[in-house]
């Protein structure tokens, strides 16, 4: 039976490149001259450090610009509240990967509510959709693309 998977993945190499470019831009910008500001990328988080919350807002704009230039969806970013002390401010930005169970359940429910001739099942951090005809699967893709899920959604592993 034809099937495909609904996943939410981001290219970590492109994120790494965007963070490196953002660090370089901070080093050359006039409004960051003499300011101790930087981006640090860990496995699934980006830590932004600056001297004030204003710097963090500017850094977030720079990061978003660099991610958009590298064709990464901004829905994968989950910024936390900034933490300020007397001489420093920090903010963590979590990179969302994988379809969480609540979103997966909403996707399955939307497919069932659309009365499409396909079956959807949750498999870990992805949703597998199977159907008898390829056209039914393409309708399911169009149906899923029409809604906003709060995370970047890709369709992979399309099989006939």
mmCIF file of C-alpha atoms in Angstrom:
data_model
loop_
_atom_site.group_PDB
_atom_site.id
_atom_site.type_symbol
_atom_site.label_atom_id
_atom_site.label_comp_id
_atom_site.label_asym_id
_atom_site.label_seq_id
_atom_site.Cartn_x
_atom_site.Cartn_y
_atom_site.Cartn_z
ATOM 1 C CA UNK A 1 0.000 0.000 0.000
ATOM 2 C CA UNK A 2 1.239 3.502 -0.759
ATOM 3 C CA UNK A 3 2.368 5.498 2.279
ATOM 4 C CA UNK A 4 4.351 8.496 3.442
ATOM 5 C CA UNK A 5 5.640 9.919 6.720
ATOM 6 C CA UNK A 6 4.914 13.326 8.207
ATOM 7 C CA UNK A 7 8.036 14.533 10.048
ATOM 8 C CA UNK A 8 9.435 17.740 11.486
ATOM 9 C CA UNK A 9 13.182 17.963 10.968
ATOM 10 C CA UNK A 10 15.670 20.769 10.615
ATOM 11 C CA UNK A 11 19.101 20.650 9.033
ATOM 12 C CA UNK A 12 21.476 21.096 11.970
ATOM 13 C CA UNK A 13 24.389 21.888 9.650
ATOM 14 C CA UNK A 14 22.454 24.848 8.238
ATOM 15 C CA UNK A 15 21.593 25.965 11.787
ATOM 16 C CA UNK A 16 25.288 25.760 12.698
ATOM 17 C CA UNK A 17 26.180 27.855 9.646
ATOM 18 C CA UNK A 18 23.501 30.435 10.499
ATOM 19 C CA UNK A 19 24.771 30.712 14.094
ATOM 20 C CA UNK A 20 28.357 31.160 12.855
ATOM 21 C CA UNK A 21 27.253 33.900 10.465
ATOM 22 C CA UNK A 22 25.264 35.602 13.234
ATOM 23 C CA UNK A 23 28.340 35.557 15.504
ATOM 24 C CA UNK A 24 30.405 37.137 12.717
ATOM 25 C CA UNK A 25 27.798 39.828 12.135
ATOM 26 C CA UNK A 26 27.723 40.709 15.839
ATOM 27 C CA UNK A 27 31.489 41.170 15.699
ATOM 28 C CA UNK A 28 31.213 43.677 12.849
ATOM 29 C CA UNK A 29 28.092 45.660 13.797
ATOM 30 C CA UNK A 30 28.562 49.126 15.218
ATOM 31 C CA UNK A 31 25.819 48.826 17.848
ATOM 32 C CA UNK A 32 27.591 45.768 19.324
ATOM 33 C CA UNK A 33 31.027 47.396 19.533
ATOM 34 C CA UNK A 34 32.494 46.818 22.993
ATOM 35 C CA UNK A 35 29.544 44.618 24.003
ATOM 36 C CA UNK A 36 30.137 41.061 25.203
ATOM 37 C CA UNK A 37 27.537 39.239 23.076
ATOM 38 C CA UNK A 38 27.576 35.788 21.493
ATOM 39 C CA UNK A 39 25.601 32.814 20.244
ATOM 40 C CA UNK A 40 26.463 29.309 21.453
ATOM 41 C CA UNK A 41 24.933 26.273 19.753
ATOM 42 C CA UNK A 42 24.517 23.035 21.693
ATOM 43 C CA UNK A 43 22.697 19.912 20.489
ATOM 44 C CA UNK A 44 19.148 21.294 20.467
ATOM 45 C CA UNK A 45 19.557 24.787 21.939
ATOM 46 C CA UNK A 46 21.028 28.126 21.026
ATOM 47 C CA UNK A 47 22.192 30.214 23.981
ATOM 48 C CA UNK A 48 22.293 33.957 23.377
ATOM 49 C CA UNK A 49 24.238 36.105 25.827
ATOM 50 C CA UNK A 50 24.437 39.870 25.881
ATOM 51 C CA UNK A 51 24.663 42.757 28.312
ATOM 52 C CA UNK A 52 21.009 43.891 28.161
ATOM 53 C CA UNK A 53 17.653 42.568 26.988
ATOM 54 C CA UNK A 54 17.786 45.081 24.148
ATOM 55 C CA UNK A 55 20.868 43.284 22.833
ATOM 56 C CA UNK A 56 19.021 39.964 23.012
ATOM 57 C CA UNK A 57 16.181 41.359 20.904
ATOM 58 C CA UNK A 58 18.660 42.587 18.304
ATOM 59 C CA UNK A 59 20.454 39.233 18.369
ATOM 60 C CA UNK A 60 17.161 37.375 17.874
ATOM 61 C CA UNK A 61 16.465 39.487 14.774
ATOM 62 C CA UNK A 62 19.931 38.712 13.413
ATOM 63 C CA UNK A 63 19.464 34.975 14.071
ATOM 64 C CA UNK A 64 16.084 34.958 12.333
ATOM 65 C CA UNK A 65 17.534 36.743 9.286
ATOM 66 C CA UNK A 66 20.370 34.235 9.019
ATOM 67 C CA UNK A 67 18.005 31.256 9.361
ATOM 68 C CA UNK A 68 15.665 32.625 6.689
ATOM 69 C CA UNK A 69 18.598 33.164 4.309
ATOM 70 C CA UNK A 70 19.454 29.489 4.760
ATOM 71 C CA UNK A 71 15.825 28.497 4.009
ATOM 72 C CA UNK A 72 15.074 27.209 7.513
ATOM 73 C CA UNK A 73 11.554 27.544 8.884
ATOM 74 C CA UNK A 74 11.306 29.904 11.851
ATOM 75 C CA UNK A 75 8.562 27.741 13.369
ATOM 76 C CA UNK A 76 11.335 25.433 14.616
ATOM 77 C CA UNK A 77 12.468 28.113 17.100
ATOM 78 C CA UNK A 78 11.045 28.107 20.620
ATOM 79 C CA UNK A 79 12.554 31.091 22.487
ATOM 80 C CA UNK A 80 12.410 31.076 26.284
ATOM 81 C CA UNK A 81 12.001 34.190 28.395
ATOM 82 C CA UNK A 82 15.183 36.267 28.728
ATOM 83 C CA UNK A 83 16.967 36.130 32.085
ATOM 84 C CA UNK A 84 18.595 39.396 33.152
ATOM 85 C CA UNK A 85 21.079 40.126 35.902
ATOM 86 C CA UNK A 86 22.819 43.396 36.674
ATOM 87 C CA UNK A 87 25.517 43.070 34.016
ATOM 88 C CA UNK A 88 24.333 40.287 31.695
ATOM 89 C CA UNK A 89 21.281 38.906 29.945
ATOM 90 C CA UNK A 90 20.764 35.396 28.607
ATOM 91 C CA UNK A 91 18.126 33.693 26.537
ATOM 92 C CA UNK A 92 17.789 30.098 25.400
ATOM 93 C CA UNK A 93 16.219 29.238 22.069
ATOM 94 C CA UNK A 94 15.175 25.603 21.743
ATOM 95 C CA UNK A 95 15.163 23.972 18.311
ATOM 96 C CA UNK A 96 11.986 21.930 17.868
ATOM 97 C CA UNK A 97 12.464 18.620 16.085
ATOM 98 C CA UNK A 98 10.069 15.742 15.707
ATOM 99 C CA UNK A 99 6.291 15.788 15.853
ATOM 100 C CA UNK A 100 5.232 15.821 19.500
ATOM 101 C CA UNK A 101 2.366 13.534 20.522
ATOM 102 C CA UNK A 102 -0.213 16.313 20.965
ATOM 103 C CA UNK A 103 0.429 17.653 17.459
ATOM 104 C CA UNK A 104 0.469 14.107 16.058
ATOM 105 C CA UNK A 105 -2.925 13.417 17.639
ATOM 106 C CA UNK A 106 -4.284 16.657 16.182
ATOM 107 C CA UNK A 107 -2.981 15.618 12.731
ATOM 108 C CA UNK A 108 -4.637 12.202 12.957
ATOM 109 C CA UNK A 109 -7.865 13.827 14.115
ATOM 110 C CA UNK A 110 -7.752 16.339 11.223
ATOM 111 C CA UNK A 111 -7.249 13.530 8.710
ATOM 112 C CA UNK A 112 -10.187 11.590 10.139
ATOM 113 C CA UNK A 113 -12.351 14.723 10.212
ATOM 114 C CA UNK A 114 -11.512 15.396 6.552
ATOM 115 C CA UNK A 115 -13.132 12.053 5.647
ATOM 116 C CA UNK A 116 -10.125 11.094 3.529
ATOM 117 C CA UNK A 117 -9.690 7.490 2.460
ATOM 118 C CA UNK A 118 -6.394 7.096 4.330
ATOM 119 C CA UNK A 119 -5.258 5.733 7.677
ATOM 120 C CA UNK A 120 -2.924 7.644 9.972
ATOM 121 C CA UNK A 121 -0.895 6.210 12.804
ATOM 122 C CA UNK A 122 1.608 7.731 15.191
ATOM 123 C CA UNK A 123 5.078 6.178 15.142
ATOM 124 C CA UNK A 124 7.342 7.839 17.674
ATOM 125 C CA UNK A 125 8.045 11.378 16.525
ATOM 126 C CA UNK A 126 6.410 10.994 13.111
ATOM 127 C CA UNK A 127 3.019 10.152 11.629
ATOM 128 C CA UNK A 128 2.671 7.471 8.959
ATOM 129 C CA UNK A 129 -0.213 7.833 6.528
ATOM 130 C CA UNK A 130 -1.249 4.942 4.289
ATOM 131 C CA UNK A 131 -3.930 4.699 1.630
ATOM 132 C CA UNK A 132 -5.011 2.567 -1.306
ATOM 133 C CA UNK A 133 -4.393 5.198 -3.983
ATOM 134 C CA UNK A 134 -1.676 7.705 -4.558
ATOM 135 C CA UNK A 135 -4.281 10.414 -5.178
ATOM 136 C CA UNK A 136 -5.704 9.889 -1.681
ATOM 137 C CA UNK A 137 -2.252 10.443 -0.207
ATOM 138 C CA UNK A 138 -1.807 13.629 -2.214
ATOM 139 C CA UNK A 139 -5.157 14.874 -0.887
ATOM 140 C CA UNK A 140 -3.947 14.123 2.646
ATOM 141 C CA UNK A 141 -0.754 16.125 2.024
ATOM 142 C CA UNK A 142 -2.780 19.068 0.720
ATOM 143 C CA UNK A 143 -5.107 18.802 3.736
ATOM 144 C CA UNK A 144 -2.168 18.824 6.179
ATOM 145 C CA UNK A 145 -0.423 21.721 4.417
ATOM 146 C CA UNK A 146 -3.564 23.849 4.687
ATOM 147 C CA UNK A 147 -3.339 23.993 8.492
ATOM 148 C CA UNK A 148 -0.794 25.611 10.790
ATOM 149 C CA UNK A 149 0.729 23.044 13.149
ATOM 150 C CA UNK A 150 3.156 25.353 14.957
ATOM 151 C CA UNK A 151 6.187 23.502 13.626
ATOM 152 C CA UNK A 152 7.770 22.924 10.231
ATOM 153 C CA UNK A 153 6.234 19.863 8.565
ATOM 154 C CA UNK A 154 7.882 17.775 5.844
ATOM 155 C CA UNK A 155 6.563 14.767 3.969
ATOM 156 C CA UNK A 156 9.134 12.017 3.477
ATOM 157 C CA UNK A 157 9.403 8.357 2.571
ATOM 158 C CA UNK A 158 6.665 8.503 -0.083
ATOM 159 C CA UNK A 159 6.192 4.924 -1.327
ATOM 160 C CA UNK A 160 3.966 3.442 -4.008
#
